PDB file of C-alpha atoms and ligand atoms in Angstrom:
ATOM      1  CA  UNK I   1      76.425 174.089-110.422  1.00  0.00           C
ATOM      2  CA  UNK I   2      79.114 173.886-113.085  1.00  0.00           C
ATOM      3  CA  UNK I   3      82.723 175.034-113.173  1.00  0.00           C
ATOM      4  CA  UNK I   4      84.320 176.541-116.264  1.00  0.00           C
ATOM      5  CA  UNK I   5      87.905 177.428-117.044  1.00  0.00           C
ATOM      6  CA  UNK I   6      88.455 181.046-117.995  1.00  0.00           C
ATOM      7  CA  UNK I   7      88.817 181.655-121.699  1.00  0.00           C
ATOM      8  CA  UNK I   8      88.397 184.746-123.863  1.00  0.00           C
ATOM      9  CA  UNK I   9      84.636 183.996-123.954  1.00  0.00           C
ATOM     10  CA  UNK I  10      83.963 184.196-120.211  1.00  0.00           C
ATOM     11  CA  UNK I  11      86.808 186.440-119.012  1.00  0.00           C
ATOM     12  CA  UNK I  12      84.275 189.166-118.178  1.00  0.00           C
ATOM     13  CA  UNK I  13      82.537 186.821-115.695  1.00  0.00           C
ATOM     14  CA  UNK I  14      85.804 186.497-113.770  1.00  0.00           C
ATOM     15  CA  UNK I  15      86.210 190.275-113.716  1.00  0.00           C
ATOM     16  CA  UNK I  16      82.651 190.850-112.456  1.00  0.00           C
ATOM     17  CA  UNK I  17      82.065 187.974-110.023  1.00  0.00           C
ATOM     18  CA  UNK I  18      83.621 189.744-107.009  1.00  0.00           C
ATOM     19  CA  UNK I  19      82.068 193.156-107.736  1.00  0.00           C
ATOM     20  CA  UNK I  20      79.199 193.795-105.272  1.00  0.00           C
ATOM     21  CA  UNK I  21      75.933 193.918-107.322  1.00  0.00           C
ATOM     22  CA  UNK I  22      75.059 197.376-105.962  1.00  0.00           C
ATOM     23  CA  UNK I  23      78.423 198.735-107.149  1.00  0.00           C
ATOM     24  CA  UNK I  24      78.381 197.414-110.738  1.00  0.00           C
ATOM     25  CA  UNK I  25      77.769 200.902-112.179  1.00  0.00           C
ATOM     26  CA  UNK I  26      79.913 202.801-109.685  1.00  0.00           C
ATOM     27  CA  UNK I  27      82.757 204.467-111.616  1.00  0.00           C
ATOM     28  CA  UNK I  28      85.424 203.358-109.121  1.00  0.00           C
ATOM     29  CA  UNK I  29      84.290 199.728-109.353  1.00  0.00           C
ATOM     30  CA  UNK I  30      83.965 199.949-113.136  1.00  0.00           C
ATOM     31  CA  UNK I  31      87.578 201.038-113.136  1.00  0.00           C
ATOM     32  CA  UNK I  32      88.526 198.262-110.686  1.00  0.00           C
ATOM     33  CA  UNK I  33      86.920 195.609-112.919  1.00  0.00           C
ATOM     34  CA  UNK I  34      88.699 197.171-115.912  1.00  0.00           C
ATOM     35  CA  UNK I  35      92.061 196.836-114.144  1.00  0.00           C
ATOM     36  CA  UNK I  36      91.252 193.204-113.470  1.00  0.00           C
ATOM     37  CA  UNK I  37      90.401 192.666-117.153  1.00  0.00           C
ATOM     38  CA  UNK I  38      93.861 193.952-118.193  1.00  0.00           C
ATOM     39  CA  UNK I  39      95.466 191.621-115.661  1.00  0.00           C
ATOM     40  CA  UNK I  40      93.315 188.644-116.731  1.00  0.00           C
ATOM     41  CA  UNK I  41      94.027 189.086-120.457  1.00  0.00           C
ATOM     42  CA  UNK I  42      97.728 189.100-119.649  1.00  0.00           C
ATOM     43  CA  UNK I  43      97.457 186.003-117.406  1.00  0.00           C
ATOM     44  CA  UNK I  44      95.501 184.107-120.063  1.00  0.00           C
ATOM     45  CA  UNK I  45      98.147 184.871-122.636  1.00  0.00           C
ATOM     46  CA  UNK I  46     100.976 183.964-120.270  1.00  0.00           C
ATOM     47  CA  UNK I  47      99.684 180.771-118.645  1.00  0.00           C
ATOM     48  CA  UNK I  48      96.657 179.600-120.625  1.00  0.00           C
ATOM     49  CA  UNK I  49      94.897 178.289-117.538  1.00  0.00           C
ATOM     50  CA  UNK I  50      94.893 180.637-114.526  1.00  0.00           C
ATOM     51  CA  UNK I  51      91.331 180.812-113.136  1.00  0.00           C
ATOM     52  CA  UNK I  52      87.952 179.091-112.971  1.00  0.00           C
ATOM     53  CA  UNK I  53      84.447 180.355-112.298  1.00  0.00           C
ATOM     54  CA  UNK I  54      81.550 178.407-110.732  1.00  0.00           C
ATOM     55  CA  UNK I  55      78.076 179.031-112.181  1.00  0.00           C
ATOM     56  CA  UNK I  56      74.643 178.378-110.721  1.00  0.00           C
ATOM     57  CA  UNK I  57      71.887 178.730-113.348  1.00  0.00           C
ATOM     58  CA  UNK I  58      74.368 180.567-115.561  1.00  0.00           C
ATOM     59  CA  UNK I  59      75.116 183.089-112.780  1.00  0.00           C
ATOM     60  CA  UNK I  60      78.810 183.367-111.814  1.00  0.00           C
ATOM     61  CA  UNK I  61      78.916 182.687-108.057  1.00  0.00           C
ATOM     62  CA  UNK I  62      82.553 182.028-107.193  1.00  0.00           C
ATOM     63  CA  UNK I  63      86.061 181.823-108.515  1.00  0.00           C
ATOM     64  CA  UNK I  64      89.547 180.434-107.949  1.00  0.00           C
ATOM     65  CA  UNK I  65      92.739 182.048-109.291  1.00  0.00           C
ATOM     66  CA  UNK I  66      96.130 180.346-109.453  1.00  0.00           C
ATOM     67  CA  UNK I  67      99.450 180.421-111.224  1.00  0.00           C
ATOM     68  CA  UNK I  68     102.398 178.096-111.639  1.00  0.00           C
ATOM     69  CA  UNK I  69     105.749 178.895-110.059  1.00  0.00           C
ATOM     70  CA  UNK I  70     107.968 177.005-112.546  1.00  0.00           C
ATOM     71  CA  UNK I  71     111.185 177.352-110.527  1.00  0.00           C
ATOM     72  CA  UNK I  72     109.558 175.584-107.551  1.00  0.00           C
ATOM     73  CA  UNK I  73     107.316 173.244-109.614  1.00  0.00           C
ATOM     74  CA  UNK I  74     104.318 174.263-107.547  1.00  0.00           C
ATOM     75  CA  UNK I  75     100.977 175.912-108.320  1.00  0.00           C
ATOM     76  CA  UNK I  76     100.077 178.869-106.136  1.00  0.00           C
ATOM     77  CA  UNK I  77      96.383 179.476-105.369  1.00  0.00           C
ATOM     78  CA  UNK I  78      96.170 183.242-105.060  1.00  0.00           C
ATOM     79  CA  UNK I  79      92.463 183.620-104.359  1.00  0.00           C
ATOM     80  CA  UNK I  80      89.311 181.617-103.779  1.00  0.00           C
ATOM     81  CA  UNK I  81      86.122 183.556-103.268  1.00  0.00           C
ATOM     82  CA  UNK I  82      82.375 182.999-103.144  1.00  0.00           C
ATOM     83  CA  UNK I  83      81.268 186.571-102.468  1.00  0.00           C
ATOM     84  CA  UNK I  84      77.484 186.464-101.955  1.00  0.00           C
ATOM     85  CA  UNK I  85      75.947 184.800 -98.885  1.00  0.00           C
ATOM     86  CA  UNK I  86      73.094 183.164-100.772  1.00  0.00           C
ATOM     87  CA  UNK I  87      75.661 180.974-102.543  1.00  0.00           C
ATOM     88  CA  UNK I  88      77.692 180.006 -99.470  1.00  0.00           C
ATOM     89  CA  UNK I  89      77.835 176.363 -98.347  1.00  0.00           C
ATOM     90  CA  UNK I  90      76.453 175.058-101.628  1.00  0.00           C
ATOM     91  CA  UNK I  91      79.682 173.413-102.750  1.00  0.00           C
ATOM     92  CA  UNK I  92      80.894 176.119-105.177  1.00  0.00           C
ATOM     93  CA  UNK I  93      84.368 176.456-103.657  1.00  0.00           C
ATOM     94  CA  UNK I  94      84.723 172.701-103.297  1.00  0.00           C
ATOM     95  CA  UNK I  95      83.892 172.171-106.969  1.00  0.00           C
ATOM     96  CA  UNK I  96      86.328 174.896-108.018  1.00  0.00           C
ATOM     97  CA  UNK I  97      89.019 173.290-105.917  1.00  0.00           C
ATOM     98  CA  UNK I  98      88.332 169.753-107.194  1.00  0.00           C
ATOM     99  CA  UNK I  99      88.404 171.001-110.774  1.00  0.00           C
ATOM    100  CA  UNK I 100      91.891 172.380-110.139  1.00  0.00           C
ATOM    101  CA  UNK I 101      92.878 169.081-108.497  1.00  0.00           C
ATOM    102  CA  UNK I 102      91.778 167.291-111.688  1.00  0.00           C
ATOM    103  CA  UNK I 103      94.063 169.581-113.725  1.00  0.00           C
ATOM    104  CA  UNK I 104      96.903 168.733-111.367  1.00  0.00           C
ATOM    105  CA  UNK I 105      96.743 165.083-112.437  1.00  0.00           C
ATOM    106  CA  UNK I 106      98.113 166.085-115.832  1.00  0.00           C
ATOM    107  CA  UNK I 107     101.711 166.922-116.718  1.00  0.00           C
ATOM    108  CA  UNK I 108     102.159 170.636-117.299  1.00  0.00           C
ATOM    109  CA  UNK I 109     104.231 172.224-120.059  1.00  0.00           C
ATOM    110  CA  UNK I 110     105.689 174.897-117.750  1.00  0.00           C
ATOM    111  CA  UNK I 111     107.043 172.110-115.505  1.00  0.00           C
ATOM    112  CA  UNK I 112     108.817 170.402-118.451  1.00  0.00           C
ATOM    113  CA  UNK I 113     105.809 168.106-118.818  1.00  0.00           C
ATOM    114  CA  UNK I 114     105.974 166.963-115.217  1.00  0.00           C
ATOM    115  CA  UNK I 115     103.195 167.185-112.656  1.00  0.00           C
ATOM    116  CA  UNK I 116     103.112 169.861-109.951  1.00  0.00           C
ATOM    117  CA  UNK I 117     104.671 168.849-106.630  1.00  0.00           C
ATOM    118  CA  UNK I 118     102.172 170.769-104.509  1.00  0.00           C
ATOM    119  CA  UNK I 119      99.433 173.352-104.332  1.00  0.00           C
ATOM    120  CA  UNK I 120     100.506 176.262-102.156  1.00  0.00           C
ATOM    121  CA  UNK I 121      98.490 179.175-100.822  1.00  0.00           C
ATOM    122  CA  UNK I 122      99.061 182.153 -98.562  1.00  0.00           C
ATOM    123  CA  UNK I 123      95.763 183.013 -96.892  1.00  0.00           C
ATOM    124  CA  UNK I 124      94.701 186.406 -95.588  1.00  0.00           C
ATOM    125  CA  UNK I 125      91.597 187.521 -93.667  1.00  0.00           C
ATOM    126  CA  UNK I 126      89.432 188.540 -96.669  1.00  0.00           C
ATOM    127  CA  UNK I 127      86.171 187.099 -95.346  1.00  0.00           C
ATOM    128  CA  UNK I 128      83.061 189.107 -94.467  1.00  0.00           C
ATOM    129  CA  UNK I 129      81.422 188.693 -91.037  1.00  0.00           C
ATOM    130  CA  UNK I 130      79.802 185.224 -90.977  1.00  0.00           C
ATOM    131  CA  UNK I 131      81.687 184.063 -94.038  1.00  0.00           C
ATOM    132  CA  UNK I 132      84.032 181.068 -93.864  1.00  0.00           C
ATOM    133  CA  UNK I 133      87.735 181.915 -94.002  1.00  0.00           C
ATOM    134  CA  UNK I 134      90.014 180.750 -96.801  1.00  0.00           C
ATOM    135  CA  UNK I 135      92.319 179.413 -94.065  1.00  0.00           C
ATOM    136  CA  UNK I 136      89.608 177.097 -92.660  1.00  0.00           C
ATOM    137  CA  UNK I 137      88.550 176.083 -96.155  1.00  0.00           C
ATOM    138  CA  UNK I 138      92.050 174.956 -97.152  1.00  0.00           C
ATOM    139  CA  UNK I 139      92.716 173.252 -93.813  1.00  0.00           C
ATOM    140  CA  UNK I 140      89.461 171.360 -94.370  1.00  0.00           C
ATOM    141  CA  UNK I 141      90.783 170.218 -97.734  1.00  0.00           C
ATOM    142  CA  UNK I 142      93.910 168.740 -96.135  1.00  0.00           C
ATOM    143  CA  UNK I 143      96.382 171.609 -96.527  1.00  0.00           C
ATOM    144  CA  UNK I 144      99.078 171.825 -93.875  1.00  0.00           C
ATOM    145  CA  UNK I 145     101.318 174.599 -92.665  1.00  0.00           C
ATOM    146  CA  UNK I 146     104.501 175.197 -94.640  1.00  0.00           C
ATOM    147  CA  UNK I 147     107.469 176.337 -92.589  1.00  0.00           C
ATOM    148  CA  UNK I 148     107.014 178.869 -89.801  1.00  0.00           C
ATOM    149  CA  UNK I 149     104.316 181.053 -91.345  1.00  0.00           C
ATOM    150  CA  UNK I 150     100.848 179.912 -90.168  1.00  0.00           C
ATOM    151  CA  UNK I 151      99.223 181.551 -93.232  1.00  0.00           C
ATOM    152  CA  UNK I 152     101.353 179.605 -95.699  1.00  0.00           C
ATOM    153  CA  UNK I 153      99.609 176.303 -96.448  1.00  0.00           C
ATOM    154  CA  UNK I 154     100.320 173.504 -98.892  1.00  0.00           C
ATOM    155  CA  UNK I 155      98.912 170.267-100.188  1.00  0.00           C
ATOM    156  CA  UNK I 156     101.506 167.784-101.453  1.00  0.00           C
ATOM    157  CA  UNK I 157     100.641 166.206-104.801  1.00  0.00           C
ATOM    158  CA  UNK I 158     103.546 163.789-104.690  1.00  0.00           C
ATOM    159  CA  UNK I 159     103.829 161.303-101.831  1.00  0.00           C
ATOM    160  CA  UNK I 160     106.330 162.399 -99.220  1.00  0.00           C
ATOM    161  CA  UNK I 161     106.843 165.886-100.658  1.00  0.00           C
ATOM    162  CA  UNK I 162     107.406 168.586 -98.041  1.00  0.00           C
ATOM    163  CA  UNK I 163     107.165 172.209 -99.094  1.00  0.00           C
ATOM    164  CA  UNK I 164     109.456 174.762 -97.536  1.00  0.00           C
ATOM    165  CA  UNK I 165     108.541 178.345 -98.447  1.00  0.00           C
ATOM    166  CA  UNK I 166     111.348 180.051-100.310  1.00  0.00           C
ATOM    167  CA  UNK I 167     112.384 183.060 -98.274  1.00  0.00           C
ATOM    168  CA  UNK I 168     112.584 185.904-100.705  1.00  0.00           C
ATOM    169  CA  UNK I 169     114.458 189.022 -99.734  1.00  0.00           C
ATOM    170  CA  UNK I 170     111.818 191.580 -98.881  1.00  0.00           C
ATOM    171  CA  UNK I 171     111.708 194.239-101.553  1.00  0.00           C
ATOM    172  CA  UNK I 172     111.869 197.637 -99.908  1.00  0.00           C
ATOM    173  CA  UNK I 173     110.573 200.925-101.281  1.00  0.00           C
ATOM    174  CA  UNK I 174     113.356 202.969-102.846  1.00  0.00           C
ATOM    175  CA  UNK I 175     112.656 206.522-101.618  1.00  0.00           C
ATOM    176  CA  UNK I 176     112.606 209.288-104.237  1.00  0.00           C
ATOM    177  CA  UNK I 177     113.259 212.937-103.460  1.00  0.00           C
ATOM    178  CA  UNK I 178     110.173 213.991-105.443  1.00  0.00           C
ATOM    179  CA  UNK I 179     107.928 211.848-103.191  1.00  0.00           C
ATOM    180  CA  UNK I 180     108.497 214.167-100.227  1.00  0.00           C
ATOM    181  CA  UNK I 181     105.506 216.278 -99.195  1.00  0.00           C
ATOM    182  CA  UNK I 182     103.042 214.251-101.231  1.00  0.00           C
ATOM    183  CA  UNK I 183     101.058 211.023-101.365  1.00  0.00           C
ATOM    184  CA  UNK I 184     101.589 208.418-104.057  1.00  0.00           C
ATOM    185  CA  UNK I 185      99.005 205.711-104.688  1.00  0.00           C
ATOM    186  CA  UNK I 186     100.009 202.901-107.053  1.00  0.00           C
ATOM    187  CA  UNK I 187      97.205 201.599-109.265  1.00  0.00           C
ATOM    188  CA  UNK I 188      97.126 199.451-112.410  1.00  0.00           C
ATOM    189  CA  UNK I 189      96.281 195.928-113.579  1.00  0.00           C
ATOM    190  CA  UNK I 190      95.626 193.545-110.693  1.00  0.00           C
ATOM    191  CA  UNK I 191      93.832 190.275-109.919  1.00  0.00           C
ATOM    192  CA  UNK I 192      91.445 191.952-107.449  1.00  0.00           C
ATOM    193  CA  UNK I 193      88.759 194.349-108.741  1.00  0.00           C
ATOM    194  CA  UNK I 194      88.575 195.890-105.258  1.00  0.00           C
ATOM    195  CA  UNK I 195      92.167 197.135-105.253  1.00  0.00           C
ATOM    196  CA  UNK I 196      91.247 200.513-106.738  1.00  0.00           C
ATOM    197  CA  UNK I 197      87.752 201.191-105.334  1.00  0.00           C
ATOM    198  CA  UNK I 198      87.921 199.350-102.023  1.00  0.00           C
ATOM    199  CA  UNK I 199      91.522 199.674-100.897  1.00  0.00           C
ATOM    200  CA  UNK I 200      93.256 202.553-102.735  1.00  0.00           C
ATOM    201  CA  UNK I 201      90.299 204.974-102.661  1.00  0.00           C
ATOM    202  CA  UNK I 202      89.875 204.169 -98.976  1.00  0.00           C
ATOM    203  CA  UNK I 203      93.558 204.969 -98.398  1.00  0.00           C
ATOM    204  CA  UNK I 204      93.048 208.315-100.132  1.00  0.00           C
ATOM    205  CA  UNK I 205      90.003 209.042 -97.942  1.00  0.00           C
ATOM    206  CA  UNK I 206      91.757 208.109 -94.683  1.00  0.00           C
ATOM    207  CA  UNK I 207      94.822 210.149 -95.627  1.00  0.00           C
ATOM    208  CA  UNK I 208      92.576 213.141 -96.436  1.00  0.00           C
ATOM    209  CA  UNK I 209      91.097 212.858 -92.941  1.00  0.00           C
ATOM    210  CA  UNK I 210      94.596 213.235 -91.486  1.00  0.00           C
ATOM    211  CA  UNK I 211      95.780 215.929 -93.894  1.00  0.00           C
ATOM    212  CA  UNK I 212      93.209 217.605 -96.140  1.00  0.00           C
ATOM    213  CA  UNK I 213      95.759 219.523 -98.212  1.00  0.00           C
ATOM    214  CA  UNK I 214      98.575 217.137 -99.070  1.00  0.00           C
ATOM    215  CA  UNK I 215      98.805 216.567-102.847  1.00  0.00           C
ATOM    216  CA  UNK I 216      97.804 213.066-103.937  1.00  0.00           C
ATOM    217  CA  UNK I 217      99.428 211.631-107.038  1.00  0.00           C
ATOM    218  CA  UNK I 218      98.308 208.419-108.749  1.00  0.00           C
ATOM    219  CA  UNK I 219     100.904 206.267-110.459  1.00  0.00           C
ATOM    220  CA  UNK I 220      99.471 203.759-112.921  1.00  0.00           C
ATOM    221  CA  UNK I 221     101.758 200.765-113.429  1.00  0.00           C
ATOM    222  CA  UNK I 222     100.357 200.266-116.960  1.00  0.00           C
ATOM    223  CA  UNK I 223     101.373 203.818-117.927  1.00  0.00           C
ATOM    224  CA  UNK I 224     104.165 204.834-115.544  1.00  0.00           C
ATOM    225  CA  UNK I 225     105.945 201.493-115.316  1.00  0.00           C
ATOM    226  CA  UNK I 226     109.420 203.038-115.036  1.00  0.00           C
ATOM    227  CA  UNK I 227     108.373 205.211-112.095  1.00  0.00           C
ATOM    228  CA  UNK I 228     106.718 202.273-110.364  1.00  0.00           C
ATOM    229  CA  UNK I 229     109.781 200.093-110.952  1.00  0.00           C
ATOM    230  CA  UNK I 230     112.270 202.633-109.591  1.00  0.00           C
ATOM    231  CA  UNK I 231     110.253 202.751-106.374  1.00  0.00           C
ATOM    232  CA  UNK I 232     109.850 198.943-106.230  1.00  0.00           C
ATOM    233  CA  UNK I 233     106.292 199.209-104.950  1.00  0.00           C
ATOM    234  CA  UNK I 234     103.532 196.929-106.195  1.00  0.00           C
ATOM    235  CA  UNK I 235     100.066 197.905-107.361  1.00  0.00           C
ATOM    236  CA  UNK I 236      97.975 198.732-104.320  1.00  0.00           C
ATOM    237  CA  UNK I 237     100.915 200.388-102.564  1.00  0.00           C
ATOM    238  CA  UNK I 238     100.809 203.699-100.723  1.00  0.00           C
ATOM    239  CA  UNK I 239     103.649 206.141-100.118  1.00  0.00           C
ATOM    240  CA  UNK I 240     103.286 209.165 -97.852  1.00  0.00           C
ATOM    241  CA  UNK I 241     106.025 211.764 -97.664  1.00  0.00           C
ATOM    242  CA  UNK I 242     108.531 209.284 -99.115  1.00  0.00           C
ATOM    243  CA  UNK I 243     107.612 206.565 -96.582  1.00  0.00           C
ATOM    244  CA  UNK I 244     105.973 203.287 -97.541  1.00  0.00           C
ATOM    245  CA  UNK I 245     102.795 202.756 -95.487  1.00  0.00           C
ATOM    246  CA  UNK I 246     102.622 199.110 -94.499  1.00  0.00           C
ATOM    247  CA  UNK I 247      99.560 198.990 -92.215  1.00  0.00           C
ATOM    248  CA  UNK I 248      96.494 197.277 -93.665  1.00  0.00           C
ATOM    249  CA  UNK I 249      94.035 200.015 -94.630  1.00  0.00           C
ATOM    250  CA  UNK I 250      91.054 198.138 -93.142  1.00  0.00           C
ATOM    251  CA  UNK I 251      92.761 198.641 -89.781  1.00  0.00           C
ATOM    252  CA  UNK I 252      91.962 202.348 -89.973  1.00  0.00           C
ATOM    253  CA  UNK I 253      93.523 203.310 -86.640  1.00  0.00           C
ATOM    254  CA  UNK I 254      96.927 201.738 -87.393  1.00  0.00           C
ATOM    255  CA  UNK I 255      96.854 203.025 -90.965  1.00  0.00           C
ATOM    256  CA  UNK I 256      96.185 206.636 -89.944  1.00  0.00           C
ATOM    257  CA  UNK I 257      98.733 206.394 -87.138  1.00  0.00           C
ATOM    258  CA  UNK I 258     101.412 205.316 -89.624  1.00  0.00           C
ATOM    259  CA  UNK I 259     100.367 208.132 -91.989  1.00  0.00           C
ATOM    260  CA  UNK I 260     100.727 210.683 -89.170  1.00  0.00           C
ATOM    261  CA  UNK I 261     104.191 209.369 -88.292  1.00  0.00           C
ATOM    262  CA  UNK I 262     105.216 209.568 -91.965  1.00  0.00           C
ATOM    263  CA  UNK I 263     103.962 213.148 -92.242  1.00  0.00           C
ATOM    264  CA  UNK I 264     105.747 214.193 -89.050  1.00  0.00           C
ATOM    265  CA  UNK I 265     109.004 212.705 -90.307  1.00  0.00           C
ATOM    266  CA  UNK I 266     109.521 215.968 -92.222  1.00  0.00           C
TER     267      UNK I 266
HETATM  268  C1  COA V   1      85.819 179.873 -98.039  1.00  0.00           C
HETATM  269  C2  COA V   1      84.791 179.999 -99.155  1.00  0.00           C
HETATM  270  C3  COA V   1      85.516 180.100-100.496  1.00  0.00           C
HETATM  271  C4  COA V   1      83.917 178.751 -99.104  1.00  0.00           C
HETATM  272  O1  COA V   1      82.993 178.825-100.178  1.00  0.00           O
HETATM  273  P1  COA V   1      81.718 177.871-100.242  1.00  0.00           P
HETATM  274  O2  COA V   1      81.311 177.732-101.672  1.00  0.00           O
HETATM  275  O3  COA V   1      80.681 178.341 -99.305  1.00  0.00           O
HETATM  276  O4  COA V   1      82.323 176.498 -99.719  1.00  0.00           O
HETATM  277  P2  COA V   1      81.705 175.045 -99.891  1.00  0.00           P
HETATM  278  O5  COA V   1      80.203 175.127 -99.980  1.00  0.00           O
HETATM  279  O6  COA V   1      82.404 174.341-100.988  1.00  0.00           O
HETATM  280  O7  COA V   1      82.085 174.385 -98.518  1.00  0.00           O
HETATM  281  C5  COA V   1      83.396 173.907 -98.252  1.00  0.00           C
HETATM  282  C6  COA V   1      83.507 173.466 -96.825  1.00  0.00           C
HETATM  283  O8  COA V   1      83.496 174.625 -95.987  1.00  0.00           O
HETATM  284  C7  COA V   1      82.459 174.509 -95.024  1.00  0.00           C
HETATM  285  N1  COA V   1      81.895 175.845 -94.802  1.00  0.00           N
HETATM  286  C8  COA V   1      81.640 176.783 -95.729  1.00  0.00           C
HETATM  287  N2  COA V   1      81.143 177.864 -95.115  1.00  0.00           N
HETATM  288  C9  COA V   1      81.105 177.567 -93.792  1.00  0.00           C
HETATM  289  C10 COA V   1      80.713 178.298 -92.630  1.00  0.00           C
HETATM  290  N3  COA V   1      80.244 179.555 -92.723  1.00  0.00           N
HETATM  291  N4  COA V   1      80.835 177.701 -91.441  1.00  0.00           N
HETATM  292  C11 COA V   1      81.318 176.445 -91.316  1.00  0.00           C
HETATM  293  N5  COA V   1      81.701 175.702 -92.387  1.00  0.00           N
HETATM  294  C12 COA V   1      81.598 176.276 -93.588  1.00  0.00           C
HETATM  295  C13 COA V   1      81.428 173.596 -95.643  1.00  0.00           C
HETATM  296  O9  COA V   1      80.624 173.007 -94.677  1.00  0.00           O
HETATM  297  C14 COA V   1      82.326 172.605 -96.369  1.00  0.00           C
HETATM  298  O10 COA V   1      82.820 171.685 -95.434  1.00  0.00           O
HETATM  299  P3  COA V   1      82.985 170.132 -95.834  1.00  0.00           P
HETATM  300  O11 COA V   1      83.956 170.108 -96.997  1.00  0.00           O
HETATM  301  O12 COA V   1      83.561 169.515 -94.599  1.00  0.00           O
HETATM  302  O13 COA V   1      81.638 169.646 -96.222  1.00  0.00           O
HETATM  303  C15 COA V   1      83.897 181.241 -98.978  1.00  0.00           C
HETATM  304  O14 COA V   1      83.282 181.198 -97.717  1.00  0.00           O
HETATM  305  C16 COA V   1      84.658 182.538 -99.097  1.00  0.00           C
HETATM  306  O15 COA V   1      84.722 183.111-100.185  1.00  0.00           O
HETATM  307  N6  COA V   1      85.279 183.002 -97.985  1.00  0.00           N
HETATM  308  C17 COA V   1      86.173 184.161 -98.066  1.00  0.00           C
HETATM  309  C18 COA V   1      87.518 183.735 -98.578  1.00  0.00           C
HETATM  310  C19 COA V   1      88.439 184.907 -98.783  1.00  0.00           C
HETATM  311  O16 COA V   1      88.712 185.661 -97.873  1.00  0.00           O
HETATM  312  N7  COA V   1      88.900 185.049-100.032  1.00  0.00           N
HETATM  313  C20 COA V   1      89.721 186.169-100.393  1.00  0.00           C
HETATM  314  C21 COA V   1      88.843 187.318-100.680  1.00  0.00           C
HETATM  315  S1  COA V   1      89.549 188.506-101.730  1.00  0.00           S
END
């Protein structure tokens, strides 16, 4: 097993590693991987180092994605993933993590040539049945809870450093008159190739089951940036009848319930 930093040469491996093998040719997943490529090219240009892939016999088996938060002098791990079961528990994630830890020993230009104070991550339940959770993985690597949020974990890189999550004012959807009586799904460049095929297309399907006639409009943040900005909704967002749907789409019952409430709101 070897770990490589993402460069222009292997950027495609990062975009493909999380795509299920059976879906490689599926148009929705091809589009999802394409959205990730746009995101990755931008990240590479912006930060230089932002992701690593683990390879077994030249096959990409896992990845870690991260970015610096210069104003807090921390590095945020946004995703760690070893998708296929035949590669679980073989040390891929550990090697990815240790490779990042090695990088953290060096001063970083975006921290005025100082070292990062901590690695920080916000975990979410992205694991398949039988797969280890990111939460357990990071706890096993010594991460502790930051502040009140049990999903916010950190690993101090400087002795005695305590991380307190910065409470950012929650950005709320700014309702637009033209959003009434329709559905808006926000797509565009993103770090997850499943955002379009797995999450957004599923939202469309579940909404169709509740209302088969409501018009569905797609807003692409790479083309309709102004429209996305005026609504203040990120890629992956869903608006129904000028209401932002906040339920997680994999919780189908809650998602459809919230959609019904939004539609009934008139
Ligand atoms: C967590 C994850 C990255 C671990 O990957 P991995 O390559 O199998 O991990 P490693 O082989 O490096 O093992 C790391 C540790 O986890 C433990 N572990 C891994 N899978 C385990 C399992 N199913 N049960 C118990 N322990 C497990 C290993 O024993 C090891 O423990 P140790 O450090 O005490 O020896 C992987 O299971 C995964 O991708 N989970 C989903 C994470 C997720 O939701 N990501 C977001 C998706 S978009």
